[in-house]
mmCIF file of C-alpha atoms in Angstrom:
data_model
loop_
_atom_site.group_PDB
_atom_site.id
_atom_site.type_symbol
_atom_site.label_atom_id
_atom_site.label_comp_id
_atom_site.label_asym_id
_atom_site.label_seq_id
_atom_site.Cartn_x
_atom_site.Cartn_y
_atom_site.Cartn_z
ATOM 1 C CA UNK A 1 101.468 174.682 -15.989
ATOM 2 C CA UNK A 2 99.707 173.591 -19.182
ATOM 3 C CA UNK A 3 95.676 172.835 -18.865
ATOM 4 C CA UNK A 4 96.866 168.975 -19.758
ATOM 5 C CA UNK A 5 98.874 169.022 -16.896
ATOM 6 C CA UNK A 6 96.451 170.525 -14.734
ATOM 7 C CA UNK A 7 94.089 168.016 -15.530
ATOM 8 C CA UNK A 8 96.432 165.202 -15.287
ATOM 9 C CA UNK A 9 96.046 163.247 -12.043
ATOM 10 C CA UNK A 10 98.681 162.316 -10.129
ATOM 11 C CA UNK A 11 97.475 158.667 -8.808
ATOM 12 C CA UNK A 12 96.031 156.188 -10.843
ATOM 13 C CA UNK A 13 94.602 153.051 -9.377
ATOM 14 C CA UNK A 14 96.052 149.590 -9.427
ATOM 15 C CA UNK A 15 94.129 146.959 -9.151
ATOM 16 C CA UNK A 16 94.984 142.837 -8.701
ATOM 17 C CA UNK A 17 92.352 139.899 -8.296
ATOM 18 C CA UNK A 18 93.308 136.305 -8.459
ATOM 19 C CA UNK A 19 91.224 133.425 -9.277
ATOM 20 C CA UNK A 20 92.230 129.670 -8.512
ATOM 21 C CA UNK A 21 91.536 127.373 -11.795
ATOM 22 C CA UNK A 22 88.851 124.130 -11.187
ATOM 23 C CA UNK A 23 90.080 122.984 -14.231
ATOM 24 C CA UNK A 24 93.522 123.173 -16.303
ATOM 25 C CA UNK A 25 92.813 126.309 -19.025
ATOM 26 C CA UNK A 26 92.787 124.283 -21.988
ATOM 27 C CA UNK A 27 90.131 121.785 -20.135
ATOM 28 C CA UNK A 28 86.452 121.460 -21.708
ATOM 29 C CA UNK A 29 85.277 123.573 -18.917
ATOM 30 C CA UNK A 30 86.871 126.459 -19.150
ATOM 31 C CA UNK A 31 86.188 126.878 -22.701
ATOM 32 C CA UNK A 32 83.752 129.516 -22.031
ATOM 33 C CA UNK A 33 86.021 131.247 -19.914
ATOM 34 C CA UNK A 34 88.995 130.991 -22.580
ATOM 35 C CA UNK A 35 86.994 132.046 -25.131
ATOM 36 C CA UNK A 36 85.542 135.509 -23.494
ATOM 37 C CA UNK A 37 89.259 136.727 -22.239
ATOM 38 C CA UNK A 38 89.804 138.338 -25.580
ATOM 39 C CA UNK A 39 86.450 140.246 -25.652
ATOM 40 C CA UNK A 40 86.320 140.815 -22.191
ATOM 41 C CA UNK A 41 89.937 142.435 -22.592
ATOM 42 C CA UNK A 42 89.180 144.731 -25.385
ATOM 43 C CA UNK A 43 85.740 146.219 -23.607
ATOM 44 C CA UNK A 44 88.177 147.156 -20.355
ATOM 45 C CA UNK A 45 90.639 148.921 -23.173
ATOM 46 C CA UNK A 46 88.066 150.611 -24.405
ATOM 47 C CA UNK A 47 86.274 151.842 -21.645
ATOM 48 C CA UNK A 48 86.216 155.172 -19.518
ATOM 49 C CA UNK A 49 89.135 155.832 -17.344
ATOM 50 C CA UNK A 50 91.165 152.410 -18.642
ATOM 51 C CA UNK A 51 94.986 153.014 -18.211
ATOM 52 C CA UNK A 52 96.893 149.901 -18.078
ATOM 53 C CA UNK A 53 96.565 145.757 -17.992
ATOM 54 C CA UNK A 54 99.247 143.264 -17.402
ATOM 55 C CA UNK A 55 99.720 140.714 -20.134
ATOM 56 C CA UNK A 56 102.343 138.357 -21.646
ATOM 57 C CA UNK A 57 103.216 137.336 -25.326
ATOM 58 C CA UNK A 58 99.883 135.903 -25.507
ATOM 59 C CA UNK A 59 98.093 139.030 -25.060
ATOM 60 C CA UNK A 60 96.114 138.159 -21.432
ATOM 61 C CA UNK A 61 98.065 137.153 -17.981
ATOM 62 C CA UNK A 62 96.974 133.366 -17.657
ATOM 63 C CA UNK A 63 100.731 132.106 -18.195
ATOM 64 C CA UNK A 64 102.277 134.859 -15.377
ATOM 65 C CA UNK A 65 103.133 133.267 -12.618
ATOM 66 C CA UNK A 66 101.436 134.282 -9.210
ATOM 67 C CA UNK A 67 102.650 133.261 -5.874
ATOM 68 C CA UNK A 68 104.559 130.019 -7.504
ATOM 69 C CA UNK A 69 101.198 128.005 -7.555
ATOM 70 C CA UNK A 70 100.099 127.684 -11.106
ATOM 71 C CA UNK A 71 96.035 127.124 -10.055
ATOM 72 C CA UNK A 72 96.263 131.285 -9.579
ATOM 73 C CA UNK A 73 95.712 133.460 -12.425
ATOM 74 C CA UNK A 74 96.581 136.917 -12.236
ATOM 75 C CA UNK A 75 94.137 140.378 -13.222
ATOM 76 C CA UNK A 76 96.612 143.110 -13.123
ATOM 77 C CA UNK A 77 95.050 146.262 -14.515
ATOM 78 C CA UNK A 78 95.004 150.120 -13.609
ATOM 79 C CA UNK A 79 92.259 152.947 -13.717
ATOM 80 C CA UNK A 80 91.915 156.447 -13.238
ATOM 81 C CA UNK A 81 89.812 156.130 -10.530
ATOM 82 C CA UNK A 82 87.178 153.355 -8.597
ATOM 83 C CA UNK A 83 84.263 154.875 -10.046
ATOM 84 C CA UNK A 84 86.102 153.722 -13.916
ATOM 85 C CA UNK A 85 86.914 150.467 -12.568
ATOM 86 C CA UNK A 86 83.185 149.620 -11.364
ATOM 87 C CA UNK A 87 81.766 151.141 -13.991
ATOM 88 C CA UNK A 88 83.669 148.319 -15.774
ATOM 89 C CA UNK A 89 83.111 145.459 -13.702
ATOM 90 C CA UNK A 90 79.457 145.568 -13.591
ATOM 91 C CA UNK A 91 78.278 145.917 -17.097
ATOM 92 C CA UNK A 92 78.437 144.038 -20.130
ATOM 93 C CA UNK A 93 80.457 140.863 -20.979
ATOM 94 C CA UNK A 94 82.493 141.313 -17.560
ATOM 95 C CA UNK A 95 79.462 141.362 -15.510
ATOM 96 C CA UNK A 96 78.721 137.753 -17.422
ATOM 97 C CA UNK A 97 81.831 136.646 -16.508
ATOM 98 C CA UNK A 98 81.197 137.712 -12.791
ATOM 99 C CA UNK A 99 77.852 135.793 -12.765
ATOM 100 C CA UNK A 100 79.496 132.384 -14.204
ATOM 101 C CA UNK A 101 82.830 132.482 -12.331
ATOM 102 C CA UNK A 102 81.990 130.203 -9.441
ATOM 103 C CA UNK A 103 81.447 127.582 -12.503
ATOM 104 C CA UNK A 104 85.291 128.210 -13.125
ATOM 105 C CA UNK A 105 86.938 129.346 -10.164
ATOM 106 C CA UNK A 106 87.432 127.576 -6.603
ATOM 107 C CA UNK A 107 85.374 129.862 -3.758
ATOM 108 C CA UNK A 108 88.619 131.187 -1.672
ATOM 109 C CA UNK A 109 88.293 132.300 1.883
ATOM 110 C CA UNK A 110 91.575 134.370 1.404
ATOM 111 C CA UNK A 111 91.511 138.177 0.171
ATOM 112 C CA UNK A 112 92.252 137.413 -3.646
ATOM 113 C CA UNK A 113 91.517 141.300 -4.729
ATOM 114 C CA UNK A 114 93.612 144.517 -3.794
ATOM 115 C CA UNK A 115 93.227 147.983 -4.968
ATOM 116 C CA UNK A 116 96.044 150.442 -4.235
ATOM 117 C CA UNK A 117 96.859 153.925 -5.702
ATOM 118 C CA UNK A 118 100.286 154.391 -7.554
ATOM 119 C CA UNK A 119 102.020 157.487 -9.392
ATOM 120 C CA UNK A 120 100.671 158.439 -12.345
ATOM 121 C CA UNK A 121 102.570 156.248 -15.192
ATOM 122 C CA UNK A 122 103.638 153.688 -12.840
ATOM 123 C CA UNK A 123 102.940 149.980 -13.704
ATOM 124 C CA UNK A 124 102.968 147.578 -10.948
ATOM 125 C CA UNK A 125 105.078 144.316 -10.968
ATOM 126 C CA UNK A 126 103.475 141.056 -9.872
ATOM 127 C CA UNK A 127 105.974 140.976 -6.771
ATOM 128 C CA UNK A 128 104.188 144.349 -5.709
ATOM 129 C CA UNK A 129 100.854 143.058 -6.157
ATOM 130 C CA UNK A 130 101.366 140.160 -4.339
ATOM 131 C CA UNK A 131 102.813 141.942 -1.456
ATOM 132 C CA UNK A 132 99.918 144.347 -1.731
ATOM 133 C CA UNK A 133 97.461 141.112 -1.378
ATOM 134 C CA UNK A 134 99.375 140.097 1.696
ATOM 135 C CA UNK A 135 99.780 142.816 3.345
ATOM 136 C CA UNK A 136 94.954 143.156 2.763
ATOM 137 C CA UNK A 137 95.663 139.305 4.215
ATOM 138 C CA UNK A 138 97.627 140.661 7.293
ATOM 139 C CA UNK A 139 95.779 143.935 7.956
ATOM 140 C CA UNK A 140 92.938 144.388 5.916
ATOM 141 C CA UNK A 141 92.242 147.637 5.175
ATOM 142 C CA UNK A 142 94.755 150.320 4.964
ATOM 143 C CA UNK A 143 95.539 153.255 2.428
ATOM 144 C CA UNK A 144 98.530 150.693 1.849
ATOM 145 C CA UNK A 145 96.082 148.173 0.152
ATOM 146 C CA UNK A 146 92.273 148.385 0.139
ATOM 147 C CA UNK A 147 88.867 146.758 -1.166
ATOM 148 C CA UNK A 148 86.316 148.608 -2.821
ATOM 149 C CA UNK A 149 84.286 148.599 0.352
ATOM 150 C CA UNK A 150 86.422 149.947 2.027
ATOM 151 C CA UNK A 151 88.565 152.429 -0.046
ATOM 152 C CA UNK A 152 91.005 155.118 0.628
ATOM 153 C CA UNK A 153 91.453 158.248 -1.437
ATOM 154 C CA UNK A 154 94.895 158.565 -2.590
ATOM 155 C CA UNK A 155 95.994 160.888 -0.014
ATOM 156 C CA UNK A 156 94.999 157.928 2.499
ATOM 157 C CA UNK A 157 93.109 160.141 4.388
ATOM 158 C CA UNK A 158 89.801 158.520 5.913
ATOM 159 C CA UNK A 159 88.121 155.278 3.731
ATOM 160 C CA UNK A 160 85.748 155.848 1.864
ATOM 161 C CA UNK A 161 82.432 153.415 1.986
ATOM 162 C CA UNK A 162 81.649 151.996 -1.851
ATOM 163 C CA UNK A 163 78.472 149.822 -1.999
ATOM 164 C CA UNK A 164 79.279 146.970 -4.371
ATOM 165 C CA UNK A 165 75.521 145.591 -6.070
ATOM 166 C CA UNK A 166 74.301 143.019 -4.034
ATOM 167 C CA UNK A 167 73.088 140.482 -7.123
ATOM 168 C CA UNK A 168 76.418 139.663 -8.006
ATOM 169 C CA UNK A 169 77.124 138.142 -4.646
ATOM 170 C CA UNK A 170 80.926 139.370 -5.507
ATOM 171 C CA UNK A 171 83.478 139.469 -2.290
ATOM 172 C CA UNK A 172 85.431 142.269 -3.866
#
């Protein structure tokens, strides 16, 4: 085995959050919103431990269809690992977007975020994220489909507690 290959994991972590639209995307309101996808998409490429993102011909997700209701957009992306993906969420222009999205996004009671681990080089179809969002609906919790509260390594052996920061109020 090759030092490459060594070093190569062999799980990668896919990760889904919906958000249900106020507003219709080309609306006044969601300007802002609109407007930040783009940068807010090239930071995740660009950062640490970025694998993968779901997008259509227009280069973000907001025209895939989720669940059949077209208020839902879809986040699709996947990371090496939950410590990448934080490290993401909580800085920069994403963390901006976290702070303004209750201006653009209805408050859900529902789980609307999922966090699974896949095989290495696997990309995950909407139909398997919703299922993975139902089944954190159904269950909560399992190495089957997690939070990052309560995660499971990918072996699924025993969860793992992850303190989200408290100032961003965020139900992940």
């Amino acid at each position: 085995m090759t030092d490459a290959a060594a070093a190569s994991p062999a799980f990668e972590l896919a990760q889904v959050n919906l958000a249900r639209l106020k507003f219709p995307l080309d609306s006044p309101e969601l300007k802002d919103f609109v407007d930040a996808l783009d940068p807010v998409n090239a930071d995740a490429e660009a950062a640490d431990g970025y694998v993968w993102r779901l997008q259509s011909e227009g280069g973000d997700a907001t025209d895939v269809p989720v669940f059949g209701d077209d208020w839902l957009i879809i986040n699709l992306t996947m990371w090496r690992d939950a410590n990448a993906l934080t490290a993401y969420m909580y800085q920069g222009r994403h963390r901006e977007m976290l702070a303004r999205r209750r201006e653009w996004f209805d408050r859900v009671q529902e789980a609307m975020t999922a966090l699974w681990w896949v095989p290495a080089g696997h990309r995950p179809t909407v139909a398997e994220a919703e299922a993975r969002l139902l089944h954190l609906r159904a269950h909560g919790p399992t190495p089957y489909a997690f939070t990052l509260r309560t995660s499971f390594p990918a072996q699924g052996a025993e969860p793992v507690a992850f303190e989200v920061p408290k100032d961003l109020g965020c139900s992940v």
